[in-house]
Amino acid sequence: MSVRALLTTLFVVLLHARPSLSLCLRPEEDCAWINDYETSECQSTHMFMARGSTSPYPGHLAELMRLICDGVEGTCGFENIVYPASNAKGQWCNSAKEGTLNGQAQLRNYTERCPDSKMVVLGFSQGGSVVWDMLGGGGGVHVMGCDQEIVEGLDANTIPGSKIAAAVSWGPTVRSAHQNFTVKGGDRFDGIAARTNSSLEGLHAFGDRIREYCQPRDPICAPSSGKTDMSKHLDYFDQWNQEAADWVLKLVQPATTPSTNNTGNDANSEGPAGGLHESSAKALKALHADSWYTVVLKALYLGVVLFVLV
């Protein structure tokens, strides 16, 4: 076989050997690409993510965030809700309260600068409780060995609550049975602590903009379901990431046209890296999907073309 034929054959093999997109489902995984999406700049769709106890930022939510961003039109990215995420003895309540207050402050700050952006709030485990506390109000319960102070929730009909397009809580610590926004079978059970009536009233004010994932045997969100296993608390993202992303996209997509009058920074000129035009943001999404494969393939293709021409 000639060198020219060998190069052509190798090119064809690589063309049909496209690798699958790398996933980032757990905080211990190396997900360097996440930095391309993290920003506090004005965007068409912006996510606020509350990690679970003891997890490094951004926790288990990175892949869900990417699925949502890759599905929306316009610019998209996220910022972490800043809080300790501590579950040490007696510290859970203060940690959750800090996350609630910080998260609400971050939402207010963002909507003041970016009034035309749509916001999505995501949380897992303790972070799932934080998200519900932010929206519906929290506290007034004894949980994880401490008494959680009451914190007022957001008004669903005024800014910033009215700017929340969707909120998803995964395996929250404090939750109540028999809620119509719970999916995957955990709706029959309370969490480690149940939410107060006022908190539930605040959550229901957000209507069909909220969803909660809880399955039986999860020791955090459904401890009374029996035969609990921590794996049932950790495998939500292996099973239902795409489903959750599709649900969020249905709520966000009708209103993701980039804004032209954001204060501070224009959503049309900023993207996942904090300073990308919308077209550059789309190109960045494609780059993540191709990874090293695209670079190798393009280099090989160029080499074949040059060899044939020469």
mmCIF file of C-alpha atoms in Angstrom:
data_model
loop_
_atom_site.group_PDB
_atom_site.id
_atom_site.type_symbol
_atom_site.label_atom_id
_atom_site.label_comp_id
_atom_site.label_asym_id
_atom_site.label_seq_id
_atom_site.Cartn_x
_atom_site.Cartn_y
_atom_site.Cartn_z
ATOM 1 C CA MET A 1 0.000 0.000 0.000
ATOM 2 C CA SER A 2 1.331 3.439 -0.936
ATOM 3 C CA VAL A 3 1.809 6.175 1.648
ATOM 4 C CA ARG A 4 -0.987 8.130 -0.010
ATOM 5 C CA ALA A 5 -3.410 5.192 0.271
ATOM 6 C CA LEU A 6 -2.375 4.575 3.878
ATOM 7 C CA LEU A 7 -3.119 8.166 4.853
ATOM 8 C CA THR A 8 -6.471 8.053 3.105
ATOM 9 C CA THR A 9 -7.424 4.828 4.908
ATOM 10 C CA LEU A 10 -6.379 6.257 8.274
ATOM 11 C CA PHE A 11 -8.477 9.345 7.611
ATOM 12 C CA VAL A 12 -11.568 7.230 6.895
ATOM 13 C CA VAL A 13 -11.026 5.153 10.054
ATOM 14 C CA LEU A 14 -10.816 8.253 12.240
ATOM 15 C CA LEU A 15 -13.864 9.692 10.544
ATOM 16 C CA HIS A 16 -15.924 6.722 11.758
ATOM 17 C CA ALA A 17 -14.279 6.429 15.178
ATOM 18 C CA ARG A 18 -15.726 9.558 16.776
ATOM 19 C CA PRO A 19 -15.548 9.131 20.566
ATOM 20 C CA SER A 20 -18.518 9.758 22.824
ATOM 21 C CA LEU A 21 -18.784 13.035 24.696
ATOM 22 C CA SER A 22 -17.109 12.853 28.091
ATOM 23 C CA LEU A 23 -19.494 13.128 31.017
ATOM 24 C CA CYS A 24 -19.095 14.934 34.314
ATOM 25 C CA LEU A 25 -21.510 13.404 36.807
ATOM 26 C CA ARG A 26 -19.541 13.445 40.064
ATOM 27 C CA PRO A 27 -17.522 16.137 41.830
ATOM 28 C CA GLU A 28 -14.374 14.017 41.995
ATOM 29 C CA GLU A 29 -14.172 13.819 38.204
ATOM 30 C CA ASP A 30 -11.842 16.164 36.341
ATOM 31 C CA CYS A 31 -14.158 18.445 34.385
ATOM 32 C CA ALA A 32 -11.909 21.255 33.199
ATOM 33 C CA TRP A 33 -14.461 22.356 30.613
ATOM 34 C CA ILE A 34 -16.710 23.634 33.407
ATOM 35 C CA ASN A 35 -14.587 26.791 33.566
ATOM 36 C CA ASP A 36 -15.833 27.786 30.120
ATOM 37 C CA TYR A 37 -19.398 28.036 31.429
ATOM 38 C CA GLU A 38 -18.796 29.716 34.787
ATOM 39 C CA THR A 39 -19.506 33.441 34.739
ATOM 40 C CA SER A 40 -21.531 36.134 36.455
ATOM 41 C CA GLU A 41 -21.985 38.112 33.232
ATOM 42 C CA CYS A 42 -25.381 38.835 31.674
ATOM 43 C CA GLN A 43 -26.676 35.983 29.553
ATOM 44 C CA SER A 44 -29.892 34.798 27.945
ATOM 45 C CA THR A 45 -30.061 31.876 30.395
ATOM 46 C CA HIS A 46 -28.132 31.814 33.662
ATOM 47 C CA MET A 47 -27.996 29.021 36.230
ATOM 48 C CA PHE A 48 -27.372 29.126 39.970
ATOM 49 C CA MET A 49 -26.114 25.819 41.384
ATOM 50 C CA ALA A 50 -26.085 24.669 45.024
ATOM 51 C CA ARG A 51 -23.787 21.700 45.604
ATOM 52 C CA GLY A 52 -24.367 18.870 48.065
ATOM 53 C CA SER A 53 -22.722 18.488 51.471
ATOM 54 C CA THR A 54 -18.896 18.418 51.467
ATOM 55 C CA SER A 55 -18.696 18.408 47.649
ATOM 56 C CA PRO A 56 -16.295 20.779 45.912
ATOM 57 C CA TYR A 57 -17.822 23.347 43.564
ATOM 58 C CA PRO A 58 -19.867 22.785 41.426
ATOM 59 C CA GLY A 59 -20.695 19.325 42.793
ATOM 60 C CA HIS A 60 -22.860 16.829 40.919
ATOM 61 C CA LEU A 61 -24.702 19.362 38.759
ATOM 62 C CA ALA A 62 -22.129 20.144 36.072
ATOM 63 C CA GLU A 63 -23.356 17.744 33.406
ATOM 64 C CA LEU A 64 -26.979 18.809 33.855
ATOM 65 C CA MET A 65 -25.904 22.416 33.459
ATOM 66 C CA ARG A 66 -24.077 21.586 30.236
ATOM 67 C CA LEU A 67 -27.066 19.708 28.804
ATOM 68 C CA ILE A 68 -29.254 22.725 29.458
ATOM 69 C CA CYS A 69 -26.764 25.213 28.047
ATOM 70 C CA ASP A 70 -26.203 23.108 24.958
ATOM 71 C CA GLY A 71 -29.953 23.018 24.353
ATOM 72 C CA VAL A 72 -30.828 26.697 24.615
ATOM 73 C CA GLU A 73 -30.574 29.429 22.028
ATOM 74 C CA GLY A 74 -28.487 32.414 23.008
ATOM 75 C CA THR A 75 -25.826 32.654 25.670
ATOM 76 C CA CYS A 76 -25.774 30.443 28.748
ATOM 77 C CA GLY A 77 -23.661 29.697 31.794
ATOM 78 C CA PHE A 78 -23.726 29.344 35.568
ATOM 79 C CA GLU A 79 -22.465 30.549 38.902
ATOM 80 C CA ASN A 80 -22.140 28.623 42.148
ATOM 81 C CA ILE A 81 -24.269 29.531 45.133
ATOM 82 C CA VAL A 82 -21.578 30.318 47.665
ATOM 83 C CA TYR A 83 -21.978 28.493 50.963
ATOM 84 C CA PRO A 84 -20.081 26.024 53.217
ATOM 85 C CA ALA A 85 -22.092 22.886 52.313
ATOM 86 C CA SER A 86 -21.087 21.528 55.725
ATOM 87 C CA ASN A 87 -22.750 18.546 57.357
ATOM 88 C CA ALA A 88 -20.526 18.472 60.438
ATOM 89 C CA LYS A 89 -22.325 17.950 63.743
ATOM 90 C CA GLY A 90 -24.456 20.969 64.554
ATOM 91 C CA GLN A 91 -23.300 22.903 61.469
ATOM 92 C CA TRP A 92 -25.814 21.794 58.850
ATOM 93 C CA CYS A 93 -28.424 24.380 59.831
ATOM 94 C CA ASN A 94 -26.066 27.353 59.725
ATOM 95 C CA SER A 95 -24.620 26.095 56.459
ATOM 96 C CA ALA A 96 -28.054 25.808 54.833
ATOM 97 C CA LYS A 97 -29.105 29.213 56.149
ATOM 98 C CA GLU A 98 -25.971 30.811 54.739
ATOM 99 C CA GLY A 99 -26.607 29.161 51.387
ATOM 100 C CA THR A 100 -30.195 30.388 51.366
ATOM 101 C CA LEU A 101 -29.299 33.993 52.140
ATOM 102 C CA ASN A 102 -26.335 34.037 49.768
ATOM 103 C CA GLY A 103 -28.357 32.432 47.000
ATOM 104 C CA GLN A 104 -31.151 34.964 47.343
ATOM 105 C CA ALA A 105 -28.616 37.800 47.340
ATOM 106 C CA GLN A 106 -26.945 36.419 44.216
ATOM 107 C CA LEU A 107 -30.313 36.219 42.452
ATOM 108 C CA ARG A 108 -31.142 39.807 43.393
ATOM 109 C CA ASN A 109 -27.743 41.062 42.294
ATOM 110 C CA TYR A 110 -27.990 39.278 38.972
ATOM 111 C CA THR A 111 -31.488 40.479 38.115
ATOM 112 C CA GLU A 112 -30.535 44.060 38.947
ATOM 113 C CA ARG A 113 -27.708 43.896 36.416
ATOM 114 C CA CYS A 114 -29.405 41.603 33.906
ATOM 115 C CA PRO A 115 -33.170 42.205 34.042
ATOM 116 C CA ASP A 116 -33.906 40.384 30.784
ATOM 117 C CA SER A 117 -32.116 37.131 31.612
ATOM 118 C CA LYS A 118 -33.945 33.926 32.475
ATOM 119 C CA MET A 119 -32.680 32.185 35.613
ATOM 120 C CA VAL A 120 -32.567 28.480 36.460
ATOM 121 C CA VAL A 121 -31.832 27.247 40.001
ATOM 122 C CA LEU A 122 -30.411 23.767 40.621
ATOM 123 C CA GLY A 123 -29.540 22.028 43.885
ATOM 124 C CA PHE A 124 -28.572 18.604 45.194
ATOM 125 C CA SER A 125 -28.918 17.104 48.693
ATOM 126 C CA GLN A 126 -28.224 19.923 51.178
ATOM 127 C CA GLY A 127 -28.106 22.166 48.127
ATOM 128 C CA GLY A 128 -31.540 20.867 47.157
ATOM 129 C CA SER A 129 -32.860 22.038 50.517
ATOM 130 C CA VAL A 130 -31.112 25.369 50.043
ATOM 131 C CA VAL A 131 -32.868 25.859 46.706
ATOM 132 C CA TRP A 132 -36.287 25.171 48.239
ATOM 133 C CA ASP A 133 -35.475 27.464 51.176
ATOM 134 C CA MET A 134 -34.505 30.217 48.741
ATOM 135 C CA LEU A 135 -37.807 29.967 46.909
ATOM 136 C CA GLY A 136 -40.343 28.944 49.531
ATOM 137 C CA GLY A 137 -38.615 29.926 52.744
ATOM 138 C CA GLY A 138 -36.957 27.526 55.144
ATOM 139 C CA GLY A 139 -36.156 26.698 58.717
ATOM 140 C CA GLY A 140 -38.441 26.125 61.648
ATOM 141 C CA VAL A 141 -37.406 22.465 61.763
ATOM 142 C CA HIS A 142 -35.022 20.222 63.681
ATOM 143 C CA VAL A 143 -32.739 18.510 61.192
ATOM 144 C CA MET A 144 -29.299 16.888 61.206
ATOM 145 C CA GLY A 145 -28.912 17.495 64.943
ATOM 146 C CA CYS A 146 -29.667 21.219 64.917
ATOM 147 C CA ASP A 147 -32.564 23.678 64.866
ATOM 148 C CA GLN A 148 -32.746 25.581 61.600
ATOM 149 C CA GLU A 149 -33.686 29.247 61.871
ATOM 150 C CA ILE A 150 -36.580 30.534 59.797
ATOM 151 C CA VAL A 151 -35.665 32.366 56.594
ATOM 152 C CA GLU A 152 -38.213 34.082 54.371
ATOM 153 C CA GLY A 153 -38.537 32.874 50.795
ATOM 154 C CA LEU A 154 -38.818 34.848 47.572
ATOM 155 C CA ASP A 155 -42.080 36.180 46.197
ATOM 156 C CA ALA A 156 -42.848 34.107 43.103
ATOM 157 C CA ASN A 157 -44.504 37.057 41.362
ATOM 158 C CA THR A 158 -41.954 39.819 41.894
ATOM 159 C CA ILE A 159 -38.291 40.141 40.936
ATOM 160 C CA PRO A 160 -36.139 38.126 41.425
ATOM 161 C CA GLY A 161 -38.606 35.275 42.002
ATOM 162 C CA SER A 162 -40.559 36.093 38.865
ATOM 163 C CA LYS A 163 -37.383 35.765 36.784
ATOM 164 C CA ILE A 164 -36.838 32.138 37.810
ATOM 165 C CA ALA A 165 -37.869 30.105 34.781
ATOM 166 C CA ALA A 166 -37.235 26.715 36.398
ATOM 167 C CA ALA A 167 -35.874 25.180 39.596
ATOM 168 C CA VAL A 168 -34.873 21.552 40.156
ATOM 169 C CA SER A 169 -34.046 20.006 43.532
ATOM 170 C CA TRP A 170 -32.439 16.552 43.718
ATOM 171 C CA GLY A 171 -32.725 14.451 46.883
ATOM 172 C CA PRO A 172 -33.273 17.405 49.240
ATOM 173 C CA THR A 173 -32.734 16.833 52.949
ATOM 174 C CA VAL A 174 -35.787 18.792 54.057
ATOM 175 C CA ARG A 175 -38.858 17.918 52.021
ATOM 176 C CA SER A 176 -42.442 16.802 52.473
ATOM 177 C CA ALA A 177 -44.458 13.892 51.160
ATOM 178 C CA HIS A 178 -47.439 14.178 48.824
ATOM 179 C CA GLN A 179 -46.251 17.148 46.780
ATOM 180 C CA ASN A 180 -47.309 17.303 43.138
ATOM 181 C CA PHE A 181 -43.895 18.551 42.027
ATOM 182 C CA THR A 182 -42.072 15.405 43.241
ATOM 183 C CA VAL A 183 -41.193 12.708 40.700
ATOM 184 C CA LYS A 184 -39.670 9.185 40.773
ATOM 185 C CA GLY A 185 -41.675 7.680 43.623
ATOM 186 C CA GLY A 186 -40.384 9.553 46.651
ATOM 187 C CA ASP A 187 -43.580 11.567 46.960
ATOM 188 C CA ARG A 188 -44.898 9.065 49.538
ATOM 189 C CA PHE A 189 -42.204 9.919 52.095
ATOM 190 C CA ASP A 190 -40.859 12.888 54.045
ATOM 191 C CA GLY A 191 -37.194 13.805 54.026
ATOM 192 C CA ILE A 192 -35.019 13.736 57.131
ATOM 193 C CA ALA A 193 -37.272 16.601 58.175
ATOM 194 C CA ALA A 194 -40.549 17.768 56.639
ATOM 195 C CA ARG A 195 -41.047 21.312 55.414
ATOM 196 C CA THR A 196 -43.302 23.707 57.286
ATOM 197 C CA ASN A 197 -46.708 24.613 55.887
ATOM 198 C CA SER A 198 -45.559 28.157 55.146
ATOM 199 C CA SER A 199 -42.554 26.848 53.215
ATOM 200 C CA LEU A 200 -44.766 24.543 51.142
ATOM 201 C CA GLU A 201 -47.148 27.402 50.456
ATOM 202 C CA GLY A 202 -44.239 29.491 49.218
ATOM 203 C CA LEU A 203 -43.021 26.701 46.951
ATOM 204 C CA HIS A 204 -46.440 26.049 45.439
ATOM 205 C CA ALA A 205 -46.630 29.724 44.487
ATOM 206 C CA PHE A 206 -44.016 28.932 41.821
ATOM 207 C CA GLY A 207 -46.486 26.533 40.204
ATOM 208 C CA ASP A 208 -45.157 24.379 37.390
ATOM 209 C CA ARG A 209 -41.726 26.032 37.500
ATOM 210 C CA ILE A 210 -40.420 23.639 40.172
ATOM 211 C CA ARG A 211 -39.555 19.944 40.131
ATOM 212 C CA GLU A 212 -38.159 17.646 42.815
ATOM 213 C CA TYR A 213 -36.406 14.320 42.231
ATOM 214 C CA CYS A 214 -36.652 11.808 45.085
ATOM 215 C CA GLN A 215 -36.716 8.031 44.838
ATOM 216 C CA PRO A 216 -37.493 5.348 47.445
ATOM 217 C CA ARG A 217 -34.513 3.991 49.424
ATOM 218 C CA ASP A 218 -32.765 7.362 49.307
ATOM 219 C CA PRO A 219 -31.607 7.831 52.937
ATOM 220 C CA ILE A 220 -31.669 11.630 52.653
ATOM 221 C CA CYS A 221 -34.918 12.516 50.898
ATOM 222 C CA ALA A 222 -36.876 9.343 51.781
ATOM 223 C CA PRO A 223 -35.350 7.780 54.925
ATOM 224 C CA SER A 224 -38.614 6.137 55.991
ATOM 225 C CA SER A 225 -38.981 4.252 52.696
ATOM 226 C CA GLY A 226 -37.004 1.274 54.045
ATOM 227 C CA LYS A 227 -33.877 -0.582 52.881
ATOM 228 C CA THR A 228 -32.113 2.713 52.324
ATOM 229 C CA ASP A 229 -28.877 2.769 50.381
ATOM 230 C CA MET A 230 -26.654 5.789 49.769
ATOM 231 C CA SER A 231 -26.288 4.726 46.138
ATOM 232 C CA LYS A 232 -29.943 5.693 45.751
ATOM 233 C CA HIS A 233 -29.010 9.215 46.756
ATOM 234 C CA LEU A 234 -26.132 9.426 44.313
ATOM 235 C CA ASP A 235 -27.429 7.881 41.101
ATOM 236 C CA TYR A 236 -30.045 10.466 40.076
ATOM 237 C CA PHE A 237 -27.719 12.033 37.557
ATOM 238 C CA ASP A 238 -26.868 8.698 35.957
ATOM 239 C CA GLN A 239 -30.559 8.145 35.267
ATOM 240 C CA TRP A 240 -32.432 11.395 34.784
ATOM 241 C CA ASN A 241 -30.083 14.187 33.727
ATOM 242 C CA GLN A 242 -31.414 14.325 30.181
ATOM 243 C CA GLU A 243 -35.026 14.135 31.345
ATOM 244 C CA ALA A 244 -34.475 17.036 33.739
ATOM 245 C CA ALA A 245 -32.658 19.064 31.081
ATOM 246 C CA ASP A 246 -35.533 18.547 28.631
ATOM 247 C CA TRP A 247 -38.016 19.682 31.279
ATOM 248 C CA VAL A 248 -36.013 22.840 31.990
ATOM 249 C CA LEU A 249 -35.615 23.588 28.286
ATOM 250 C CA LYS A 250 -39.378 23.511 27.738
ATOM 251 C CA LEU A 251 -39.727 26.264 30.327
ATOM 252 C CA VAL A 252 -36.722 28.323 29.282
ATOM 253 C CA GLN A 253 -36.700 28.025 25.505
ATOM 254 C CA PRO A 254 -39.680 30.276 24.664
ATOM 255 C CA ALA A 255 -37.917 33.252 26.247
ATOM 256 C CA THR A 256 -34.240 32.805 25.464
ATOM 257 C CA THR A 257 -33.973 35.584 22.868
ATOM 258 C CA PRO A 258 -30.818 37.551 23.809
ATOM 259 C CA SER A 259 -31.484 40.895 25.453
ATOM 260 C CA THR A 260 -30.457 44.228 23.984
ATOM 261 C CA ASN A 261 -30.981 46.371 27.063
ATOM 262 C CA ASN A 262 -29.345 44.552 29.960
ATOM 263 C CA THR A 263 -27.674 46.858 32.410
ATOM 264 C CA GLY A 264 -23.986 46.388 33.029
ATOM 265 C CA ASN A 265 -23.120 44.038 30.171
ATOM 266 C CA ASP A 266 -25.024 43.143 27.005
ATOM 267 C CA ALA A 267 -26.233 39.553 26.812
ATOM 268 C CA ASN A 268 -25.545 39.629 23.067
ATOM 269 C CA SER A 269 -21.843 40.114 23.655
ATOM 270 C CA GLU A 270 -21.218 37.699 26.496
ATOM 271 C CA GLY A 271 -21.225 33.958 26.723
ATOM 272 C CA PRO A 272 -19.981 30.933 28.618
ATOM 273 C CA ALA A 273 -16.480 32.351 29.035
ATOM 274 C CA GLY A 274 -17.788 35.715 30.254
ATOM 275 C CA GLY A 275 -16.918 37.648 27.102
ATOM 276 C CA LEU A 276 -18.024 35.707 24.044
ATOM 277 C CA HIS A 277 -20.459 36.741 21.338
ATOM 278 C CA GLU A 278 -23.407 34.369 20.882
ATOM 279 C CA SER A 279 -21.852 32.881 17.750
ATOM 280 C CA SER A 280 -18.642 32.236 19.671
ATOM 281 C CA ALA A 281 -20.634 30.584 22.447
ATOM 282 C CA LYS A 282 -22.177 28.194 19.924
ATOM 283 C CA ALA A 283 -18.749 27.446 18.527
ATOM 284 C CA LEU A 284 -17.529 26.706 22.047
ATOM 285 C CA LYS A 285 -20.351 24.191 22.535
ATOM 286 C CA ALA A 286 -19.318 22.425 19.349
ATOM 287 C CA LEU A 287 -15.700 22.388 20.497
ATOM 288 C CA HIS A 288 -16.658 20.643 23.763
ATOM 289 C CA ALA A 289 -18.535 17.998 21.804
ATOM 290 C CA ASP A 290 -15.575 17.274 19.520
ATOM 291 C CA SER A 291 -12.727 17.577 22.029
ATOM 292 C CA TRP A 292 -9.336 16.225 20.899
ATOM 293 C CA TYR A 293 -10.924 14.214 18.124
ATOM 294 C CA THR A 294 -11.686 17.298 16.044
ATOM 295 C CA VAL A 295 -8.169 18.634 16.367
ATOM 296 C CA VAL A 296 -6.599 15.345 15.280
ATOM 297 C CA LEU A 297 -9.054 14.819 12.454
ATOM 298 C CA LYS A 298 -8.621 18.308 11.034
ATOM 299 C CA ALA A 299 -4.843 18.038 11.247
ATOM 300 C CA LEU A 300 -4.895 14.669 9.507
ATOM 301 C CA TYR A 301 -7.297 15.932 6.871
ATOM 302 C CA LEU A 302 -5.036 18.885 6.146
ATOM 303 C CA GLY A 303 -2.063 16.552 5.902
ATOM 304 C CA VAL A 304 -3.857 14.298 3.417
ATOM 305 C CA VAL A 305 -4.921 17.246 1.280
ATOM 306 C CA LEU A 306 -1.439 18.716 1.210
ATOM 307 C CA PHE A 307 0.110 15.321 0.445
ATOM 308 C CA VAL A 308 -2.289 14.712 -2.457
ATOM 309 C CA LEU A 309 -1.752 18.194 -3.860
ATOM 310 C CA VAL A 310 2.007 17.939 -3.606
#
